[in-house]
CSV table of N, CA and C in Angstrom, one decimal:
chain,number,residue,atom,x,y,z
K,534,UNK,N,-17.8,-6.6,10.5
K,534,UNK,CA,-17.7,-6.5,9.0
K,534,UNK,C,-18.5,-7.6,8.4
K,535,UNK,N,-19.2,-7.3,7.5
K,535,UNK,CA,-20.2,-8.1,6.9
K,535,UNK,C,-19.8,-8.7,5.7
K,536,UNK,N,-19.4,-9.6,5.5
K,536,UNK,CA,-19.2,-10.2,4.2
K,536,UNK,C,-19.4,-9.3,2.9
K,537,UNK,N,-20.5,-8.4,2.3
K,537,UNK,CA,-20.2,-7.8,1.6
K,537,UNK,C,-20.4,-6.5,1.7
K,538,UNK,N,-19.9,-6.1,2.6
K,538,UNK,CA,-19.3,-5.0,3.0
K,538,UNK,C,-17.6,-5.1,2.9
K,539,UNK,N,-16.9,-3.2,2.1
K,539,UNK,CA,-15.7,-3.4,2.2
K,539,UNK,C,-15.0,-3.8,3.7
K,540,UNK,N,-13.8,-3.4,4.4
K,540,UNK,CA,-13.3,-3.8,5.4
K,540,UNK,C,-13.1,-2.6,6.1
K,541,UNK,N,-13.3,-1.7,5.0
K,541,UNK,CA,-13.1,-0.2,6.2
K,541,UNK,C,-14.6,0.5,6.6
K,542,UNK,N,-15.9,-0.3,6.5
K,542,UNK,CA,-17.2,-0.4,7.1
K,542,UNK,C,-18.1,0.1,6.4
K,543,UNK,N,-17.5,0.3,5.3
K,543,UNK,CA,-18.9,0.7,4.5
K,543,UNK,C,-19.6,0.3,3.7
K,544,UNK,N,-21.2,0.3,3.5
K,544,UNK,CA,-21.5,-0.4,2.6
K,544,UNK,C,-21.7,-0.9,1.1
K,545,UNK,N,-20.1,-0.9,0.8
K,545,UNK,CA,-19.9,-1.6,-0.7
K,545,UNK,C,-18.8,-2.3,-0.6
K,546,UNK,N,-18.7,-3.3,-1.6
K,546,UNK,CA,-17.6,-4.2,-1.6
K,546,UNK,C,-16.1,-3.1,-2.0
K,547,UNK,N,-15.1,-4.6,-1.3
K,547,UNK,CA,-14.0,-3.9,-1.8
K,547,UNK,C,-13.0,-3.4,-2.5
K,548,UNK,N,-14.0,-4.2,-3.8
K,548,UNK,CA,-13.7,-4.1,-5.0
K,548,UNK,C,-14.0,-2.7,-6.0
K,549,UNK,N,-14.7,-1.8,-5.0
K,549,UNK,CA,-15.7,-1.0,-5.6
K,549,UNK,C,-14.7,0.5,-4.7
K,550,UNK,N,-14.8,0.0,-3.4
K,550,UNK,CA,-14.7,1.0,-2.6
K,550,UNK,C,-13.1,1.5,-2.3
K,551,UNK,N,-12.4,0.4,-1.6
K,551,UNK,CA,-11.1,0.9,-1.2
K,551,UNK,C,-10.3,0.3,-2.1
K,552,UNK,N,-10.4,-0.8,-2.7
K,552,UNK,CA,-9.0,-1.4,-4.1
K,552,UNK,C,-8.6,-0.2,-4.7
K,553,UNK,N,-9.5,0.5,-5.4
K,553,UNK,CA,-8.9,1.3,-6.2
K,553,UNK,C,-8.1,2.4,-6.1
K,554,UNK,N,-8.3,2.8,-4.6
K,554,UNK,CA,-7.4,3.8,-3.9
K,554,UNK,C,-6.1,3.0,-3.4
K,555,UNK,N,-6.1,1.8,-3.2
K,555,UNK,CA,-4.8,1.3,-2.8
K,555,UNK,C,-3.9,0.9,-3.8
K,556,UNK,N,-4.3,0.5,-4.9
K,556,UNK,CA,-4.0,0.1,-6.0
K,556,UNK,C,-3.6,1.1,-7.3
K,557,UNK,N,-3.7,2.7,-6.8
K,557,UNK,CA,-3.5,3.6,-7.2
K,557,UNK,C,-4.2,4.2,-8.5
K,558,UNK,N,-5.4,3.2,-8.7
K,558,UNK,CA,-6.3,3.9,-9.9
K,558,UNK,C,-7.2,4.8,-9.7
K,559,UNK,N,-7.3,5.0,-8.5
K,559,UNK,CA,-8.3,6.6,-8.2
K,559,UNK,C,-7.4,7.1,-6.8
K,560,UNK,N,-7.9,8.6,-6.4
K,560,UNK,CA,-7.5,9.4,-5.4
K,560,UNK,C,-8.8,9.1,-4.5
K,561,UNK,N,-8.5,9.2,-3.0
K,561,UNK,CA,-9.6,9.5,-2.0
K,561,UNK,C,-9.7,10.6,-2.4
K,562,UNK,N,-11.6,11.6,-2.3
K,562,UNK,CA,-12.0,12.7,-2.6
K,562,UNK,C,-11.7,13.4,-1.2
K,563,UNK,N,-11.7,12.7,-0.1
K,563,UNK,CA,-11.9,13.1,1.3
K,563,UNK,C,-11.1,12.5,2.0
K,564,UNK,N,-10.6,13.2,3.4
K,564,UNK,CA,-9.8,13.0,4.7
K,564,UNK,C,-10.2,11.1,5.1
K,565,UNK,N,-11.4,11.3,5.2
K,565,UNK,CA,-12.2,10.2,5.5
K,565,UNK,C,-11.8,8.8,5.0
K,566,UNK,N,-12.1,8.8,3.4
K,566,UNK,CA,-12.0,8.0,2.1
K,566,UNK,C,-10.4,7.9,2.4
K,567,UNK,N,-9.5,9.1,2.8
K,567,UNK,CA,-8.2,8.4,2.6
K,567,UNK,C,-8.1,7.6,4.2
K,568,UNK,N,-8.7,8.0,5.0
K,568,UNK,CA,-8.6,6.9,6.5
K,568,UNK,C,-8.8,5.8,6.2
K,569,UNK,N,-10.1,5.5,5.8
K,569,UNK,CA,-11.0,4.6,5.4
K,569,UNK,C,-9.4,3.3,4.8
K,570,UNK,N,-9.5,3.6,3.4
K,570,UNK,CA,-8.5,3.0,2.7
K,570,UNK,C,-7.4,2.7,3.4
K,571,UNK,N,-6.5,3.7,4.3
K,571,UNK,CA,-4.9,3.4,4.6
K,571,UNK,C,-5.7,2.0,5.2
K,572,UNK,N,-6.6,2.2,6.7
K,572,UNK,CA,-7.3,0.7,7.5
K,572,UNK,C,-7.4,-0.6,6.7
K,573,UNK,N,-8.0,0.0,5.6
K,573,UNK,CA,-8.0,-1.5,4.7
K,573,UNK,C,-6.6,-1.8,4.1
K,574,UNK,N,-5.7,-1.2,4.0
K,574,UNK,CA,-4.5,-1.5,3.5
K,574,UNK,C,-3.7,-2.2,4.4
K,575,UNK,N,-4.0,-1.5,5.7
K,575,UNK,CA,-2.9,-2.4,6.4
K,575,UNK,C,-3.8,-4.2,6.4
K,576,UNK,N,-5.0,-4.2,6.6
K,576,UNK,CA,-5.7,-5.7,5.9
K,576,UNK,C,-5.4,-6.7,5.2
K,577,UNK,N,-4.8,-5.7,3.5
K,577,UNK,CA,-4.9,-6.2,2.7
K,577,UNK,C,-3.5,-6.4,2.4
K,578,UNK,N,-2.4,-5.5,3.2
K,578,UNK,CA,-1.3,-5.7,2.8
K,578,UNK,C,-0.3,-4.9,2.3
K,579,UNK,N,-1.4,-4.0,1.9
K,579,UNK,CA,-0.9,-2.4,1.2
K,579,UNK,C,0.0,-1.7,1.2
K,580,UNK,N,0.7,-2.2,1.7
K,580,UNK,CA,2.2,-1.8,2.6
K,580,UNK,C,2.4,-0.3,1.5
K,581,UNK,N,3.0,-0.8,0.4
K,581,UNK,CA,3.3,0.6,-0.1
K,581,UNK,C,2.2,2.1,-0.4
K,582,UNK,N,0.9,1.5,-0.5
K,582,UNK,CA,-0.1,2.7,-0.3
K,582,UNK,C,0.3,3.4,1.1
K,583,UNK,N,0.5,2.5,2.1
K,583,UNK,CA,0.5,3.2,3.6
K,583,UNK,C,1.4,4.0,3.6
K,584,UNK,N,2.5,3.1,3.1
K,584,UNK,CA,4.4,4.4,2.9
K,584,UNK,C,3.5,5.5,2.3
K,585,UNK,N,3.1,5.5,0.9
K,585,UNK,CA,2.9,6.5,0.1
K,585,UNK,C,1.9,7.3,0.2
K,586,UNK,N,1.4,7.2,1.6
K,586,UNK,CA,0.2,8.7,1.3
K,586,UNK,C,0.7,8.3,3.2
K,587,UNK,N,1.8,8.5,3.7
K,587,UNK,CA,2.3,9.2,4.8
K,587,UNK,C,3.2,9.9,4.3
K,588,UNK,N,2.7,11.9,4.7
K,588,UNK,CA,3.2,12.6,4.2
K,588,UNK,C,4.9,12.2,4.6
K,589,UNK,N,5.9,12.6,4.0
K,589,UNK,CA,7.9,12.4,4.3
K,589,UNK,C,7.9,13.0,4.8
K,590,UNK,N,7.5,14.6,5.0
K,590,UNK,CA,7.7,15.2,6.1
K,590,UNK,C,7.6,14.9,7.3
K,591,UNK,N,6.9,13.8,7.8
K,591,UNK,CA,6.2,13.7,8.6
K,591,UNK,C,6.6,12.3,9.4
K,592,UNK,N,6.5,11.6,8.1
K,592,UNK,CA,7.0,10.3,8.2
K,592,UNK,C,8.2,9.2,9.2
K,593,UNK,N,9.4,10.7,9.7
K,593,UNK,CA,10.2,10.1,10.3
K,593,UNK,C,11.1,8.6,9.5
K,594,UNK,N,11.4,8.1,10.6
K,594,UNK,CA,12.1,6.9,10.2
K,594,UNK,C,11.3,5.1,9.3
K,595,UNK,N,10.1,6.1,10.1
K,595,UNK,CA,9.1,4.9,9.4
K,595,UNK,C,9.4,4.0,8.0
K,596,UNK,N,9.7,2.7,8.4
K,596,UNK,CA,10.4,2.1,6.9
K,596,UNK,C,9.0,0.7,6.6
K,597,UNK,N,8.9,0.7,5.3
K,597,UNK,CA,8.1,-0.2,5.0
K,597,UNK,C,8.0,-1.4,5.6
K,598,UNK,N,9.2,-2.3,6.0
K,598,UNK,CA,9.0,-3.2,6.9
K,598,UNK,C,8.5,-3.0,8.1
K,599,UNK,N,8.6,-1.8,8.9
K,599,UNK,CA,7.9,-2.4,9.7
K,599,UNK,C,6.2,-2.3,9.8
K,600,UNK,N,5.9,-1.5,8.5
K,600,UNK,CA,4.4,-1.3,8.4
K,600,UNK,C,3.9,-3.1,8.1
K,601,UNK,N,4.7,-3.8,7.2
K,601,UNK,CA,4.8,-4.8,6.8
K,601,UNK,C,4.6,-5.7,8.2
K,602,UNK,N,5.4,-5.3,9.0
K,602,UNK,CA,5.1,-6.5,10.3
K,602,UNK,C,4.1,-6.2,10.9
K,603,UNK,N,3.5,-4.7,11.6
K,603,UNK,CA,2.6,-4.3,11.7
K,603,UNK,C,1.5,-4.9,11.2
K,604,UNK,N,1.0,-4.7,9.9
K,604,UNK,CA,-0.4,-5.3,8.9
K,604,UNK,C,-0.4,-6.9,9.3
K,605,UNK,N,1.0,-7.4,9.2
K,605,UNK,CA,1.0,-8.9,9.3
K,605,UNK,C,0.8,-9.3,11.0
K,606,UNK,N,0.8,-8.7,11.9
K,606,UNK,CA,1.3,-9.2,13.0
K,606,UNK,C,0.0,-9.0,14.0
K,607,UNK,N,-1.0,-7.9,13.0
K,607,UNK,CA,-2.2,-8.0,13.4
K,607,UNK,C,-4.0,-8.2,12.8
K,608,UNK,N,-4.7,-8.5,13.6
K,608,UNK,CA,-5.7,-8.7,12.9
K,608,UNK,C,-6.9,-7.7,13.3
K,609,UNK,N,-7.2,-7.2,12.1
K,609,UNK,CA,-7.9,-5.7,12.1
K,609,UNK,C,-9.0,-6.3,12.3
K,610,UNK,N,-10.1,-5.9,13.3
K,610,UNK,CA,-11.4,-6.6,13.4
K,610,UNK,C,-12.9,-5.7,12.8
K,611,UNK,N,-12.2,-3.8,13.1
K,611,UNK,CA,-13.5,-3.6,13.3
K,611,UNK,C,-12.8,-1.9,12.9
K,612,UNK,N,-13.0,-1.1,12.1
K,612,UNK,CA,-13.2,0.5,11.6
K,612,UNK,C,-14.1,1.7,12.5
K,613,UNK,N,-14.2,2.1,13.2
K,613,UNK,CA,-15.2,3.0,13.8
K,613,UNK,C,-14.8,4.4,14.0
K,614,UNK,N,-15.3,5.5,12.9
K,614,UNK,CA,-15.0,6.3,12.7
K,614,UNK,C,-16.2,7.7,13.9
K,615,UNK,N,-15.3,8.2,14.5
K,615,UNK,CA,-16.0,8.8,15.3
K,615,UNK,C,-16.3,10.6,15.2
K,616,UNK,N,-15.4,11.4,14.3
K,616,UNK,CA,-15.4,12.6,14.0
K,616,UNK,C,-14.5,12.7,12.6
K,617,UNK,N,-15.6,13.7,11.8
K,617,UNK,CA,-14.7,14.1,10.7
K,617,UNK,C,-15.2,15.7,11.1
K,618,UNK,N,-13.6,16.1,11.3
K,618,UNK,CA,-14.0,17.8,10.7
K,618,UNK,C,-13.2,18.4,9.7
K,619,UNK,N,-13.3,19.1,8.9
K,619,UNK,CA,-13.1,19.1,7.2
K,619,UNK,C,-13.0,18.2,6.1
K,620,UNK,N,-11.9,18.2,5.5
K,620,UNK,CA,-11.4,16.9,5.0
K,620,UNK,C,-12.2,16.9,3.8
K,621,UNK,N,-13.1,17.7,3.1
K,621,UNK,CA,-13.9,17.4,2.3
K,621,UNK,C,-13.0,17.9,0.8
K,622,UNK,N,-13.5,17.3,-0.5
K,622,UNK,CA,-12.9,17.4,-1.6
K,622,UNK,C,-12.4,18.8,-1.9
K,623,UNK,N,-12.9,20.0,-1.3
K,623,UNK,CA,-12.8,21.6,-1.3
K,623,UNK,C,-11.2,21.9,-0.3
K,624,UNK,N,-11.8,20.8,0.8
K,624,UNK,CA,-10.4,21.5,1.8
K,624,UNK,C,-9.5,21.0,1.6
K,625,UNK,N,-8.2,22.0,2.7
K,625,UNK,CA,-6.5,21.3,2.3
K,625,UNK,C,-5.9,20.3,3.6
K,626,UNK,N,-6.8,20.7,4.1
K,626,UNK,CA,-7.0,19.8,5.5
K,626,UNK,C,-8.2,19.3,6.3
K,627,UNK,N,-8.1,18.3,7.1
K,627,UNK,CA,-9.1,17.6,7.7
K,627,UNK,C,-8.7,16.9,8.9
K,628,UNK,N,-9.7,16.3,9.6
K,628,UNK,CA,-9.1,15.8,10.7
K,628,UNK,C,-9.8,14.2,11.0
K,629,UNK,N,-9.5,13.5,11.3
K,629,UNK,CA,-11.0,12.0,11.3
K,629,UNK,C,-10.1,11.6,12.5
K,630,UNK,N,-11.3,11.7,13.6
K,630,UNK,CA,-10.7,11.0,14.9
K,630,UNK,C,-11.8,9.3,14.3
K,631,UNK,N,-10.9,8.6,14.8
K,631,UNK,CA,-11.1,7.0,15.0
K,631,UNK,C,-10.9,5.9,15.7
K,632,UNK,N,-11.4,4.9,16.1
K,632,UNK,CA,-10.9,3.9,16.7
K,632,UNK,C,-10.5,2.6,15.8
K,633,UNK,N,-9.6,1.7,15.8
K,633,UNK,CA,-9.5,0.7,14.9
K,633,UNK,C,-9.1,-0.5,16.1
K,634,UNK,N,-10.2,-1.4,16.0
K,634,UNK,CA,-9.7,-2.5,17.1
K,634,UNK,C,-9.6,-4.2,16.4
K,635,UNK,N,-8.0,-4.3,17.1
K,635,UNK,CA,-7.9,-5.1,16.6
K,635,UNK,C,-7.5,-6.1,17.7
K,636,UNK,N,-6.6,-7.4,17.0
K,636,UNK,CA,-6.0,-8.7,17.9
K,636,UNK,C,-4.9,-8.7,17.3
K,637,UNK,N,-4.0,-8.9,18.6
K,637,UNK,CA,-2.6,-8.9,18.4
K,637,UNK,C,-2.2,-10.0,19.3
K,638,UNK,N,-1.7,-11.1,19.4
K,638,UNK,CA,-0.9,-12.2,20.1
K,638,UNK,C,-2.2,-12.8,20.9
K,639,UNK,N,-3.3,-12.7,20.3
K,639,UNK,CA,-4.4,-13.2,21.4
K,639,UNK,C,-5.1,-12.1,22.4
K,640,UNK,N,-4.7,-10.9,22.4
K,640,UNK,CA,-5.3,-9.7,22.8
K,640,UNK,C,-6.1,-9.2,22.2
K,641,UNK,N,-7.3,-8.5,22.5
K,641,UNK,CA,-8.0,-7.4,21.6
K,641,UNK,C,-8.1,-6.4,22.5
K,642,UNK,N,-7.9,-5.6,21.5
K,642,UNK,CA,-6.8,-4.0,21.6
K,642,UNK,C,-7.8,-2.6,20.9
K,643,UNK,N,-7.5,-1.6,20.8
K,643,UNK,CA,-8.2,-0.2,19.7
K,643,UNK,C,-6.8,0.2,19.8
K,644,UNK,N,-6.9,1.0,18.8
K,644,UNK,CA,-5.9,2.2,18.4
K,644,UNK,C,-6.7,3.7,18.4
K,645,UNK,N,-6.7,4.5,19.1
K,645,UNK,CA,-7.4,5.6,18.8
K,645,UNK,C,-6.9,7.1,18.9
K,646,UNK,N,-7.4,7.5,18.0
K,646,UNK,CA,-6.4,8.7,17.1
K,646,UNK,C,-7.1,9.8,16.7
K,647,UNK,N,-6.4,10.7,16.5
K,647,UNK,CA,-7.5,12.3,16.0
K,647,UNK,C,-6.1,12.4,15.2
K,648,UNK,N,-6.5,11.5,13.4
K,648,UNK,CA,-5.7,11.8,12.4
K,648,UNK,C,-5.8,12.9,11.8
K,649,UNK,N,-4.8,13.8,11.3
K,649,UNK,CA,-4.7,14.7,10.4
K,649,UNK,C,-4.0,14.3,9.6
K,650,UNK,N,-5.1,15.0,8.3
K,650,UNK,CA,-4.5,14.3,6.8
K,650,UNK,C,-4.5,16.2,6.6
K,651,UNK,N,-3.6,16.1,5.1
K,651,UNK,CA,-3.3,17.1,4.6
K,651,UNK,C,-3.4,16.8,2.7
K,652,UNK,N,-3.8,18.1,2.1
K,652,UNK,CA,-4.2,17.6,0.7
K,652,UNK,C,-3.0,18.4,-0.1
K,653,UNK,N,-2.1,17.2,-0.9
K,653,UNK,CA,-1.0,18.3,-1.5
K,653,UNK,C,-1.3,17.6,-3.3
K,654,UNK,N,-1.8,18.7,-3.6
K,654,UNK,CA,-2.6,18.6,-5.4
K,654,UNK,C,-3.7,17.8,-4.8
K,655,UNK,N,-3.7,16.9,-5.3
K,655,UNK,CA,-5.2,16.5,-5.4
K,655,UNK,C,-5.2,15.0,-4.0
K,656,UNK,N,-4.1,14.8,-3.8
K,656,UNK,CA,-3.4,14.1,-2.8
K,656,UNK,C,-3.6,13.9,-1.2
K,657,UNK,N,-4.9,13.4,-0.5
K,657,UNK,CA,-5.0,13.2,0.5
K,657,UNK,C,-3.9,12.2,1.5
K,658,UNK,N,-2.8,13.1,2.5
K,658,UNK,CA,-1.8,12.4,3.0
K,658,UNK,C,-1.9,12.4,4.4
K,659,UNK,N,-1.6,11.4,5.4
K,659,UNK,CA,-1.8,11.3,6.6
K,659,UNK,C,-0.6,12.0,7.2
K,660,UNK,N,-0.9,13.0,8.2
K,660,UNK,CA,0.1,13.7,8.2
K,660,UNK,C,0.8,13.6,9.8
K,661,UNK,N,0.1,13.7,10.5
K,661,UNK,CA,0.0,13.5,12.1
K,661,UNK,C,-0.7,13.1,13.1
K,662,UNK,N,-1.0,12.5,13.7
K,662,UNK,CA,-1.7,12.2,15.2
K,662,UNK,C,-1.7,13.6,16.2
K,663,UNK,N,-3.2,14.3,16.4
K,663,UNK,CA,-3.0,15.0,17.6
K,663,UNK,C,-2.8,14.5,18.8
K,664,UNK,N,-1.8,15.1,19.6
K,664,UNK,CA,-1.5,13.6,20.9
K,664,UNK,C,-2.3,14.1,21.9
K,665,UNK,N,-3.0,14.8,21.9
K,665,UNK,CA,-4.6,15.0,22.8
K,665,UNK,C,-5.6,13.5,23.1
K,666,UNK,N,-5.7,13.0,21.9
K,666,UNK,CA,-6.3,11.8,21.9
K,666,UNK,C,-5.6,10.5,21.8
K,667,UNK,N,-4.7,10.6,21.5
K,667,UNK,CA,-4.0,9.4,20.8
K,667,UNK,C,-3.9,8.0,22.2
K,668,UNK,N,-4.6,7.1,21.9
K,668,UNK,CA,-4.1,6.6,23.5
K,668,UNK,C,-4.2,5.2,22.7
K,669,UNK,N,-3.2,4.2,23.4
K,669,UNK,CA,-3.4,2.8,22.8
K,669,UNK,C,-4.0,2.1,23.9
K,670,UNK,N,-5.1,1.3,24.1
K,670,UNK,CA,-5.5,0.8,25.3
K,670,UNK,C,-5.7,-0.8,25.2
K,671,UNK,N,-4.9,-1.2,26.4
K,671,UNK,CA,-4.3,-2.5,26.2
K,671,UNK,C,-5.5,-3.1,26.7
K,672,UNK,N,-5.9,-4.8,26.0
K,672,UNK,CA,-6.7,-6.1,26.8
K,672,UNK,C,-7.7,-5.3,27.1
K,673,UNK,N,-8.6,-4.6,26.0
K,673,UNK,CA,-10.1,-4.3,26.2
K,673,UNK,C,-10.7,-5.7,26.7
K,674,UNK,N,-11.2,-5.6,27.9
K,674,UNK,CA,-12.2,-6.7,28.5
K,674,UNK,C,-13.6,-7.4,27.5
K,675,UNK,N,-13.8,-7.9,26.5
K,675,UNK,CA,-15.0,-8.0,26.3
K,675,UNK,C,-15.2,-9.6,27.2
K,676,UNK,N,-16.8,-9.5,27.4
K,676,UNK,CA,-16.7,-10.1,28.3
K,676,UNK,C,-18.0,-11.4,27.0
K,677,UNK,N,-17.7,-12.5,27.5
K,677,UNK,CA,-18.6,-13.5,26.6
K,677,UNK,C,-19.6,-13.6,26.1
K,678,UNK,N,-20.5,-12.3,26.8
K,678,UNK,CA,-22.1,-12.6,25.6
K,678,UNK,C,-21.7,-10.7,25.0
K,679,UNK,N,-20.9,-10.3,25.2
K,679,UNK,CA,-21.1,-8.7,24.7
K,679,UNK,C,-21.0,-9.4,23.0
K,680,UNK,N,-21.1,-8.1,21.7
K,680,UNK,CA,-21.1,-8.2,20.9
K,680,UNK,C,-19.4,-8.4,20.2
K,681,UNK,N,-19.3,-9.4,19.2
K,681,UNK,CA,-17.8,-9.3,18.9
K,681,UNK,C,-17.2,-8.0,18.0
K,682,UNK,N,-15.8,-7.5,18.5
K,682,UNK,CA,-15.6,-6.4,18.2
K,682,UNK,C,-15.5,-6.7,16.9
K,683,UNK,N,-15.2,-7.8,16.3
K,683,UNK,CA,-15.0,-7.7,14.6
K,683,UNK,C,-16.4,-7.3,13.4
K,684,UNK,N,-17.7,-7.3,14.6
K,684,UNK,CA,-18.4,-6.2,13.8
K,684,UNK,C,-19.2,-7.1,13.3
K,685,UNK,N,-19.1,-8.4,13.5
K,685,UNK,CA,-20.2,-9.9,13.3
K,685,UNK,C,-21.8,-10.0,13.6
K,686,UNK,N,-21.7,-9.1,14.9
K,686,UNK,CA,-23.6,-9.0,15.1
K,686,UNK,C,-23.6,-10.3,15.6
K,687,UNK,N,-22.5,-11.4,16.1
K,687,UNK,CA,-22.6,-12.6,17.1
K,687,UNK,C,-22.2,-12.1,18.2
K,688,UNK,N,-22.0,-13.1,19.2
K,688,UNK,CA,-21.5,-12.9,20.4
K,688,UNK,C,-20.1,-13.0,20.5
K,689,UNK,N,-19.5,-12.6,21.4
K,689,UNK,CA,-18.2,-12.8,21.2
K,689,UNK,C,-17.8,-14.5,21.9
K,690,UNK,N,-18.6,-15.0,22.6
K,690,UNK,CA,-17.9,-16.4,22.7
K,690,UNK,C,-18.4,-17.5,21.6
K,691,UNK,N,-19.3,-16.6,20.6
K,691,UNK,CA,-19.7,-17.8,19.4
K,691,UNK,C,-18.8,-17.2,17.9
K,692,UNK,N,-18.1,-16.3,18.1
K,692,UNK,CA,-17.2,-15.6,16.9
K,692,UNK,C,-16.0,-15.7,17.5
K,693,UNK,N,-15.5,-14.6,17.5
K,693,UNK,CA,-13.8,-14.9,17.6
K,693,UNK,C,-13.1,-14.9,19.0
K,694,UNK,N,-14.4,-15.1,19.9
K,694,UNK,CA,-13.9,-15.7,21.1
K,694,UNK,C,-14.1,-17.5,21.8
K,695,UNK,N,-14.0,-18.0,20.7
K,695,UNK,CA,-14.5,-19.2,20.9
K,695,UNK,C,-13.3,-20.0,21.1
K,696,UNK,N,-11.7,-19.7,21.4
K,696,UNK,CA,-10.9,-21.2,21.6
K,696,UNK,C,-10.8,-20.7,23.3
């Protein structure tokens, strides 16, 4: 992630790009724009954007705290969106497979998913994980001169592998 680049990897700040979808002054147009955003929210803190565009049907027991400990408990390094199929401002559904790799207790980790969002009115909402893809994969090995996952363009023992 580049300093002025937002946090969900694209190139505009965040002021421009994902605030205003978390902060509830504009709608994501697309499946995408709403992935994009939830990533930065758990970042930024967003806690109630994340509750509120996971569809309730869907949602289960899922309670704000623990999104709350989740966002807090980890550190989001890097966005890498690998497939979008629909999702676009026309459709009611879409799908954005992704990876989001982060650090958790001194680990670096991905999350990776084939999200389905669903559009209800104008309302891009995260609706399910296909469990075809869904895998959590523990203590990804990077190894000291590979690139750091946080998306720096350094090495990883001169960025966030340096203690």
């Amino acid at each position: 992630y580049k300093m002025n680049n937002c946090y969900c990897g694209k190139e505009s700040n965040y002021e421009k790009c994902c605030k205003p979808y978390i902060l509830g002054e504009k709608l994501p147009k697309t499946a995408e724009d709403a992935m994009r955003s939830r990533y930065t929210a758990y970042i930024v803190g967003g806690v109630d954007y994340i509750y509120d565009t996971h569809n309730p049907k869907t949602r289960g027991n899922l309670s704000k705290e623990e999104i709350k400990h989740w966002s807090e408990s980890t550190k989001w390094n890097k966005l890498e969106i690998i497939e979008t199929v629909n999702g676009e401002d026309k459709d009611s559904e879409g799908i954005v497979e992704f990876k989001g790799y982060y650090t958790e207790k001194g680990k670096t980790s991905f999350h990776h998913e084939r999200a389905v969002f669903k559009k209800t009115g104008d309302k891009w909402m995260y609706d399910s994980a296909l469990s075809t893809q869904k895998t959590i994969k523990k203590d990804v090995k990077i190894g000291r001169n590979d690139p750091c996952p946080c998306g720096s363009e350094k090495k990883y023992k001169k960025c966030c592998g340096k203690n």
